[in-house]
Short mmCIF file of C-alpha atoms in Angstrom, two decimals:
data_model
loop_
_atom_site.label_atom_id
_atom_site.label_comp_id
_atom_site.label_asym_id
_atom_site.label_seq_id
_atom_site.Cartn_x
_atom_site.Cartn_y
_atom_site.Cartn_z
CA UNK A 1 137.40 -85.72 168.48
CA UNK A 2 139.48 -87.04 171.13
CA UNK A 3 137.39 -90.20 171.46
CA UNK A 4 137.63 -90.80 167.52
CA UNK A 5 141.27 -91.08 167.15
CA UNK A 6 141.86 -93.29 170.25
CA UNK A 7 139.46 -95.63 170.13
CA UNK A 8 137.95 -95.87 166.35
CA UNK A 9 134.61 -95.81 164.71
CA UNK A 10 132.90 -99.01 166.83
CA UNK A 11 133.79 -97.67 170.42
CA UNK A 12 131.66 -94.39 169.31
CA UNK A 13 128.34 -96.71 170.08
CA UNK A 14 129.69 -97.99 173.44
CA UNK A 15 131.46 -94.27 174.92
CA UNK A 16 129.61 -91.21 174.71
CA UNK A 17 130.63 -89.55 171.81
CA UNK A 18 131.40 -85.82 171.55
CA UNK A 19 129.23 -83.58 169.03
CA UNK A 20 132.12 -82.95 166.86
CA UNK A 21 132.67 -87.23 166.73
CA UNK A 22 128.98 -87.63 166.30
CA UNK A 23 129.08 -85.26 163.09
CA UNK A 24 132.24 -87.12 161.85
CA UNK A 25 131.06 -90.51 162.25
CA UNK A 26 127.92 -89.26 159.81
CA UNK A 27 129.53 -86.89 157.46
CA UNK A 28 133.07 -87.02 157.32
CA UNK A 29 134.14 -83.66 158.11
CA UNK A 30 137.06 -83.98 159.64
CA UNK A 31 138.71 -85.74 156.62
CA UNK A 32 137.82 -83.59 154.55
CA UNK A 33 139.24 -80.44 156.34
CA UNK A 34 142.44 -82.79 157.10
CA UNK A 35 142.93 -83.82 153.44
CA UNK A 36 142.70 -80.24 152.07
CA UNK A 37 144.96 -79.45 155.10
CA UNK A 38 147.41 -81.57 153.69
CA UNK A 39 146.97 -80.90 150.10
CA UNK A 40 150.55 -80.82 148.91
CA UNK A 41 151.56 -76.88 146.80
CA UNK A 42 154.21 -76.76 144.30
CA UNK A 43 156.92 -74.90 145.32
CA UNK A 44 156.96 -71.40 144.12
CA UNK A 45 153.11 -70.86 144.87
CA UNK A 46 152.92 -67.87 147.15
CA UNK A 47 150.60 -64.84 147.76
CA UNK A 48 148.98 -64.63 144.35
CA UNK A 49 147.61 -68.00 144.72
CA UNK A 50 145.00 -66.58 147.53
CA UNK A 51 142.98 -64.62 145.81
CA UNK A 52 140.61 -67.80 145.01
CA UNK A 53 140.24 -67.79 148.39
CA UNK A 54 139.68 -63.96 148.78
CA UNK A 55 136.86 -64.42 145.85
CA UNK A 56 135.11 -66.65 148.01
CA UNK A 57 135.07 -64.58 151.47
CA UNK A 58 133.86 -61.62 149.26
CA UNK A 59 130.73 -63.79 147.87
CA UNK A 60 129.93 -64.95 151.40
CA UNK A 61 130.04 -60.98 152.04
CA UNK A 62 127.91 -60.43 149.42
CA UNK A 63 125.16 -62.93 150.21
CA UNK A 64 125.13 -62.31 153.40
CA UNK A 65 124.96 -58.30 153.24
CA UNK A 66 122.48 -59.11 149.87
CA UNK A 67 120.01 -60.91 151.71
CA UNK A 68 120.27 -58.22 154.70
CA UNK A 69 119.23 -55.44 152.27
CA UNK A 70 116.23 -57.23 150.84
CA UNK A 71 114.54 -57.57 154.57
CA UNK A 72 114.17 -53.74 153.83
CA UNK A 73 113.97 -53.05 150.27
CA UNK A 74 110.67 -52.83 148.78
CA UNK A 75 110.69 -53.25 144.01
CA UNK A 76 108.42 -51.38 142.82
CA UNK A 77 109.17 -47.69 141.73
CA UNK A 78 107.08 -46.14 144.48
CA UNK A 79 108.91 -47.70 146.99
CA UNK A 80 112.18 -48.38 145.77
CA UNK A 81 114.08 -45.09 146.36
CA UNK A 82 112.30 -44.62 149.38
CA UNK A 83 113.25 -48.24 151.20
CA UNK A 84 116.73 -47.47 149.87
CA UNK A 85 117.29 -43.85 151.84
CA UNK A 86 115.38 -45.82 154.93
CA UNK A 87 118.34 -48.04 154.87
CA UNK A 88 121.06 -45.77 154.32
CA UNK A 89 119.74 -43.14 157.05
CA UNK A 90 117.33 -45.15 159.26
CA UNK A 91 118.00 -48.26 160.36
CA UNK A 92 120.19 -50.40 162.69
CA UNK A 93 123.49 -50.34 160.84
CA UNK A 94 121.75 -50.11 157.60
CA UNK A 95 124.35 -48.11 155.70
CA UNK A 96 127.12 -49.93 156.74
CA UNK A 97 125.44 -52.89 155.34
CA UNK A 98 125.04 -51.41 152.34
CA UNK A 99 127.74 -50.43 151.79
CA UNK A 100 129.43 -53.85 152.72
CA UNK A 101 127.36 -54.50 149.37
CA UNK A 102 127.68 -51.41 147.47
CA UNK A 103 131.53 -51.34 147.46
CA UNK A 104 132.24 -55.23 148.10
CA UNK A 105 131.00 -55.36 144.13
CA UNK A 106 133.92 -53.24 143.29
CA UNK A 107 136.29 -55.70 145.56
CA UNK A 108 134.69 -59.00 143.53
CA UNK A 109 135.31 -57.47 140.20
CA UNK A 110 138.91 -56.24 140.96
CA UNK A 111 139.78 -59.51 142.39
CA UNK A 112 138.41 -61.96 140.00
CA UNK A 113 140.14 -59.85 137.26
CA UNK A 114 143.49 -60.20 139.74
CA UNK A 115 142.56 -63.80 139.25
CA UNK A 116 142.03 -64.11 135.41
CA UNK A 117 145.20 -62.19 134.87
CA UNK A 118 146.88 -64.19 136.95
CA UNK A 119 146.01 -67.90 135.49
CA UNK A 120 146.34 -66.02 131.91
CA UNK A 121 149.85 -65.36 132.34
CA UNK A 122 150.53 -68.13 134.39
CA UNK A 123 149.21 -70.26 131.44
CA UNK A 124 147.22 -72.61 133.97
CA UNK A 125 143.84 -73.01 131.51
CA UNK A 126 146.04 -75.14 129.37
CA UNK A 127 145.24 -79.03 129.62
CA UNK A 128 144.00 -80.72 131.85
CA UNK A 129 142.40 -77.51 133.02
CA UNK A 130 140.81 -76.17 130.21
CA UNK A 131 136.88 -76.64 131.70
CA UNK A 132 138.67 -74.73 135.28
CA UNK A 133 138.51 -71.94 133.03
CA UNK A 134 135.92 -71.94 130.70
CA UNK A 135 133.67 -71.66 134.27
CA UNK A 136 135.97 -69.05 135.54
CA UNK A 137 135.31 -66.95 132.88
CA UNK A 138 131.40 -67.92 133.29
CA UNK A 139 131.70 -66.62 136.60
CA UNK A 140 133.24 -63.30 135.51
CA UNK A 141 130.78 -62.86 133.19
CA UNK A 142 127.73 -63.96 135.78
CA UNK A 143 129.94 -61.41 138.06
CA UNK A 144 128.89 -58.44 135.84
CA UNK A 145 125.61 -59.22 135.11
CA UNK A 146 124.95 -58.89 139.42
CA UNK A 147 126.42 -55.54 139.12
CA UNK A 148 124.39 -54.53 135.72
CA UNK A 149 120.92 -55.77 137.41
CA UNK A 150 121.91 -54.30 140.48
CA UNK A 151 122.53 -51.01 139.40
CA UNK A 152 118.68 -50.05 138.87
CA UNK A 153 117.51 -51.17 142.10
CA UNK A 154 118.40 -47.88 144.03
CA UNK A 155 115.97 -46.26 141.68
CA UNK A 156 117.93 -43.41 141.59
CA UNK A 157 118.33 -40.78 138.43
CA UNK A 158 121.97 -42.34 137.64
CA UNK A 159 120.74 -46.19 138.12
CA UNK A 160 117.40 -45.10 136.21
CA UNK A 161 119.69 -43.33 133.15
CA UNK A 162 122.59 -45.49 132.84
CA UNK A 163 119.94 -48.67 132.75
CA UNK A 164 118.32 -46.90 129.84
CA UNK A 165 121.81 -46.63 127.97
CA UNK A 166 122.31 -49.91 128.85
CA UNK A 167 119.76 -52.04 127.66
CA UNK A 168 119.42 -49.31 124.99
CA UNK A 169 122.65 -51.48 123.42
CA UNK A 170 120.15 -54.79 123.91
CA UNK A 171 118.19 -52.65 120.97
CA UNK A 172 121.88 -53.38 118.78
CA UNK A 173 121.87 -57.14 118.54
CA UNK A 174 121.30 -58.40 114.94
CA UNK A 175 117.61 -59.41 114.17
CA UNK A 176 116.50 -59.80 117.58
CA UNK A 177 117.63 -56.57 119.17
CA UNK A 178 114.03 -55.10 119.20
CA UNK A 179 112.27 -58.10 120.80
CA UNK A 180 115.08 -58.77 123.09
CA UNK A 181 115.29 -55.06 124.58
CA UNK A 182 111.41 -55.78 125.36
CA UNK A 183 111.91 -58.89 127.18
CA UNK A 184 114.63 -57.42 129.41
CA UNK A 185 112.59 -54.57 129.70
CA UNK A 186 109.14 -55.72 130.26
CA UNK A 187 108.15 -53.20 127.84
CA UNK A 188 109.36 -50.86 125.32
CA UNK A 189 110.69 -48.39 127.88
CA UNK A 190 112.47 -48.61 131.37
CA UNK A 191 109.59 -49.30 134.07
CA UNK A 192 108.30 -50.99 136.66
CA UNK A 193 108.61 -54.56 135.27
CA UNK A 194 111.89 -53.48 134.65
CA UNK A 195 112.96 -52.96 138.57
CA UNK A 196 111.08 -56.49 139.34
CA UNK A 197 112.69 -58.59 136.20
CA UNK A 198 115.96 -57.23 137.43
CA UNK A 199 115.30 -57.80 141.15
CA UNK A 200 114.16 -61.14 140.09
CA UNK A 201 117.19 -61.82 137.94
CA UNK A 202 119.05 -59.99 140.85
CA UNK A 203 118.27 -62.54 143.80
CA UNK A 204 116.80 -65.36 142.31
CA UNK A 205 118.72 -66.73 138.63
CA UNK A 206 121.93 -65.14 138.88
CA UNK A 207 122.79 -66.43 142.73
CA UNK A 208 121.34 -69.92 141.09
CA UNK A 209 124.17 -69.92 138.49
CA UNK A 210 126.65 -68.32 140.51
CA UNK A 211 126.63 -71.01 143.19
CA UNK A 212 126.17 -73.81 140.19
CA UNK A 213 129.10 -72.73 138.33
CA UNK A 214 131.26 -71.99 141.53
CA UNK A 215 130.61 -75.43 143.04
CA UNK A 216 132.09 -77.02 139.28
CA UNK A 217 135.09 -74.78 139.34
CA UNK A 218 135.97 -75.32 142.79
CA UNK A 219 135.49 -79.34 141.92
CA UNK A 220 138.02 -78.88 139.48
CA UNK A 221 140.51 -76.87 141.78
CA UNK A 222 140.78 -79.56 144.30
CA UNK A 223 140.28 -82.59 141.25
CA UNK A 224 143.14 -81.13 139.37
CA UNK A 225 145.03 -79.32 142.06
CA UNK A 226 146.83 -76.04 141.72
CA UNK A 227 149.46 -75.22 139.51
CA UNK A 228 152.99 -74.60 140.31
CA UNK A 229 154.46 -71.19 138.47
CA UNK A 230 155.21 -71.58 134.51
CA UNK A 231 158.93 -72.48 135.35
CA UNK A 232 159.63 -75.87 137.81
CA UNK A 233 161.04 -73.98 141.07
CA UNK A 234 163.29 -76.18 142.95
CA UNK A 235 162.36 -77.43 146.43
CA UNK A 236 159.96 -79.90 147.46
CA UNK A 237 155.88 -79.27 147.50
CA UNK A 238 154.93 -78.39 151.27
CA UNK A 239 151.74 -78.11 153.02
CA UNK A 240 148.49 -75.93 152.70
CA UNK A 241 148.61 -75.71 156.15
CA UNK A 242 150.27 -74.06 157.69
CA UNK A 243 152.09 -71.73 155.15
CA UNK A 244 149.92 -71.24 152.52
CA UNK A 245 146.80 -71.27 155.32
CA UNK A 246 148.92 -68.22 156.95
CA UNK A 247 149.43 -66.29 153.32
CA UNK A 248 145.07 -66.92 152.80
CA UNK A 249 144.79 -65.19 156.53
CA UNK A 250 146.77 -62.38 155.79
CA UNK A 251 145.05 -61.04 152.42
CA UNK A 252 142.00 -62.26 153.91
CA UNK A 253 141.99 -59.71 157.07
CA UNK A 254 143.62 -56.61 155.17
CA UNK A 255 141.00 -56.73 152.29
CA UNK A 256 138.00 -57.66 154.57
CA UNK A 257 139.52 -54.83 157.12
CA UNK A 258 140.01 -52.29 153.86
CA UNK A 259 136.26 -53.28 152.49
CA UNK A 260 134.29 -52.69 156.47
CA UNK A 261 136.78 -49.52 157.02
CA UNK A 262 135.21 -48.12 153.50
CA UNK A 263 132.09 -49.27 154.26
CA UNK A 264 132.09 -47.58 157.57
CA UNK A 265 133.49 -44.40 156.83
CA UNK A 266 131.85 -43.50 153.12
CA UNK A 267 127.82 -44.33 153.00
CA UNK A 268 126.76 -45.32 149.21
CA UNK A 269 125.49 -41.99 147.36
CA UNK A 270 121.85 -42.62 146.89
CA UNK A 271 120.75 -39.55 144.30
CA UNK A 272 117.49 -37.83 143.78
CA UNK A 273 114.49 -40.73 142.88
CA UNK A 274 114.47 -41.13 139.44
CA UNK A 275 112.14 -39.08 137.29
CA UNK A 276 111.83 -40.32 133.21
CA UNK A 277 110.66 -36.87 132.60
CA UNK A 278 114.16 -35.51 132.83
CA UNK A 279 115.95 -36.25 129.82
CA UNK A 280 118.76 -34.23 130.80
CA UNK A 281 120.37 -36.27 133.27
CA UNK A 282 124.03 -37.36 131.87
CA UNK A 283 124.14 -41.32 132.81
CA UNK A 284 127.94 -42.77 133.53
CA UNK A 285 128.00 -45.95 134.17
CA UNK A 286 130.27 -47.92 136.80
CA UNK A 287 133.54 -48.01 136.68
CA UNK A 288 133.82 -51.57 135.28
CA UNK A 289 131.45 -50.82 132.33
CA UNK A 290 133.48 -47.15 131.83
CA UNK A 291 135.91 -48.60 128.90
CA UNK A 292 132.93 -50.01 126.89
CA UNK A 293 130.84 -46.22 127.86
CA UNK A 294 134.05 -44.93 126.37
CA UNK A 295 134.21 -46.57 123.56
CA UNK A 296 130.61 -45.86 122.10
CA UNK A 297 131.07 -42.29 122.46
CA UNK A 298 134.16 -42.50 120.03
CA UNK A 299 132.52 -45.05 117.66
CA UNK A 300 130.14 -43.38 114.82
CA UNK A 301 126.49 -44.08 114.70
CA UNK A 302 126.52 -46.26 112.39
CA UNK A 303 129.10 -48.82 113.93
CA UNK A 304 127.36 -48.51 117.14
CA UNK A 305 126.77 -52.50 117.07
CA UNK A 306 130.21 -52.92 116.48
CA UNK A 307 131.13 -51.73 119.86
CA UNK A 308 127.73 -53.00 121.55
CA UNK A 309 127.80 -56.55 120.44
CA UNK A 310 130.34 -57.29 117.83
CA UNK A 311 133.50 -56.51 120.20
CA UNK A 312 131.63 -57.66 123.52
CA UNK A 313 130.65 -61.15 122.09
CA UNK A 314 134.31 -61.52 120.46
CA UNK A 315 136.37 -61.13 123.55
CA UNK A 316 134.02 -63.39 125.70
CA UNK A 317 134.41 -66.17 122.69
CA UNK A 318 138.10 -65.31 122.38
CA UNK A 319 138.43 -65.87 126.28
CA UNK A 320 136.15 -69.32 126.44
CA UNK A 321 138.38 -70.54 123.37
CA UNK A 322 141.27 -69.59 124.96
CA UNK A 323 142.20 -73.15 125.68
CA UNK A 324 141.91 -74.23 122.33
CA UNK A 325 143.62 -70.82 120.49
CA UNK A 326 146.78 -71.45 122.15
CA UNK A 327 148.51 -74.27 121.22
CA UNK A 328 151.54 -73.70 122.79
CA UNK A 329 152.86 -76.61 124.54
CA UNK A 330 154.93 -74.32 126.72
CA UNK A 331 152.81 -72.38 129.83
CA UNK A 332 155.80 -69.93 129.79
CA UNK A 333 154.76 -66.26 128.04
CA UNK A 334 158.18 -65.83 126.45
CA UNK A 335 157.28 -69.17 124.32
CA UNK A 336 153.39 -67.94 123.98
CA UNK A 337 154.19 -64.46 122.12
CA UNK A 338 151.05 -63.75 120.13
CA UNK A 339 148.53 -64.43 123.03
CA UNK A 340 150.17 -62.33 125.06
CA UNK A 341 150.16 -59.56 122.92
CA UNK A 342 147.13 -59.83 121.77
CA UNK A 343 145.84 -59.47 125.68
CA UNK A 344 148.57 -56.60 126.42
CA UNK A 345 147.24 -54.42 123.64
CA UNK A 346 143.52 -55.58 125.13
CA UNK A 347 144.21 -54.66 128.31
CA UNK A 348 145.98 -51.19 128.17
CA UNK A 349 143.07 -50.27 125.40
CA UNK A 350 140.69 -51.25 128.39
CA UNK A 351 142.64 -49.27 131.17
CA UNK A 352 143.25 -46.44 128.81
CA UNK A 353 139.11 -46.31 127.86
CA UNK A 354 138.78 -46.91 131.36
CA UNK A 355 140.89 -43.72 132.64
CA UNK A 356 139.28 -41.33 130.22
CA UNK A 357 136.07 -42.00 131.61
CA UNK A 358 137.07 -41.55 135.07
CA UNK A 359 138.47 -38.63 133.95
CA UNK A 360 136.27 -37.18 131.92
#
């Protein structure tokens, strides 16, 4: 790199370049890194303005430990269960990486909901950022459906039982519940076509969209730039690097540490292989999915779509219309009353649904 700043772009032909001038001269790198280096923040942003960058590590985790697992794991349900325990118990490291995987799913979901709390109160979806969010939420959403699919694939009696609730509520949706609880299913009941659709869906569409979706929102992040705090903070915009770099460092080691400590110290349960005959297993579904398990039970029979579809469907069109419900000029919560308490009264019905579950 020395050679590039001293002597320019021409002089790389006539003096032996190094490898990092070589890649520069053909792809830019090094601008790149300096310009996002540079990137000026608004004063005020501090530590909850890393967790974007958290979000990312996490999904490199995740790929990375993902794509470890399926060197070993066989989908079909006479092998499923049985690759599974071979990784937990058998092989090199296997049940670390595992549960790098297994408990790095809790991480992502905890920290992009850090994240969506965080731009919701900070009011940053309003314009010009309105599409940053719409394929946040996307992401969230894209988020859950890796955990859902991924549930099964231990083939387990609790991933075989709480996949039967769950795409049971498929059955709910108006006039196409009954063909569309085939199609996810691969048949009228949970099988074998249902561990490979899910695998399928598992390593091959969702990853597709995930890495579609992230590459738009991150375009947006660095088009649009972040956003300082909902009040102007005095001082003048510094740096990314090296104070905000530092901040990204810091959260970065103690949650990476925190998730390979875990992962080290508790292997993933892996239950008895699961056996349709027994219908008297008692399914409970992850944590994340808890409130929702939680709110079925209370919800009559007969209003069972209500809290299958009906509620689902209205808070993920309530949170992609969020741009466009609140009108406020002002990104300030004191001056955006109702939208806040609409989400407070959301979110401590959530937590409370939540903590009966774990409870219960």
């Amino acid at each position: 790199m020395a050679i590039f700043h001293k002597t320019g772009h021409d002089d790389l032909h006539r003096e032996r370049p190094s490898l990092g001038d070589w890649l520069n001269l053909r792809t830019g790198w090094y601008g790149f890194v300096q310009k996002n280096l540079d990137e000026p923040m608004p004063a005020g942003v501090g530590w909850w303005q890393t967790l974007g960058n958290l979000l990312l590590t996490l999904l490199v985790f995740q790929f990375v430990s993902g794509f470890m697992l399926t060197l070993y794991y066989v989908p079909s349900p006479d092998h499923a269960h049985q690759s599974v325990s071979y990784i937990n118990n058998r092989a090199w490291m296997g049940s670390i990486v595992r549960g790098i995987h297994h408990y790095g799913s809790s991480f992502l979901v905890i920290v992009i909901v850090l994240h969506i709390l965080r731009t919701f109160f900070w009011g940053t979806y309003k314009k010009p950022r309105e599409l940053t969010w719409v394929f946040g939420v996307l992401i969230f959403g894209i988020m859950l459906a890796f955990s859902f699919t991924g549930y099964l694939l231990p083939w387990d009696q609790k991933a075989f039982w709480a996949t039967v609730v769950g795409t049971r509520m498929v059955e709910t949706v108006p006039l196409v519940g009954d063909k569309l609880v085939v199609l996810v299913r691969g048949g009228h009941e949970v099988g074998a076509l249902t561990l490979t659709r899910f695998y399928a869906i598992h390593i091959m569409a969702l990853p597709l969209a995930l890495m579609g979706l992230t590459a738009a929102h991150l375009y947006l992040v660095r088009r649009l730039h972040i956003a300082g705090p909902v009040t102007k903070q005095k001082g003048k915009p510094v740096k990314f690097y090296p104070t905000q770099l530092f901040r990204d460092a810091v959260v970065l080691l103690v949650a990476v540490g925190w998730l390979l400590v875990l992962a080290y110290l508790a292997k993933p349960e892996l239950g008895e292989v699961a056996n349709p005959a027994r219908v008297d297993f008692t399914p409970k579904p992850e944590w994340y999915f808890l409130g929702l398990y939680e709110l079925l039970k209370l919800l009559p029979p007969q209003l069972e779509s209500v809290g299958t579809f009906f509620i689902p469907m209205g808070m993920i069109a309530g949170m992609l219309a969020l741009p466009w419900l609140d009108r406020s000029e002002s990104r300030h919560p004191a001056k955006r009353r109702w939208i806040i308490d609409v989400a407070i009264v959301t979110i401590l019905g959530i937590g409370i649904l939540t903590l009966k579950g774990l409870l219960s």
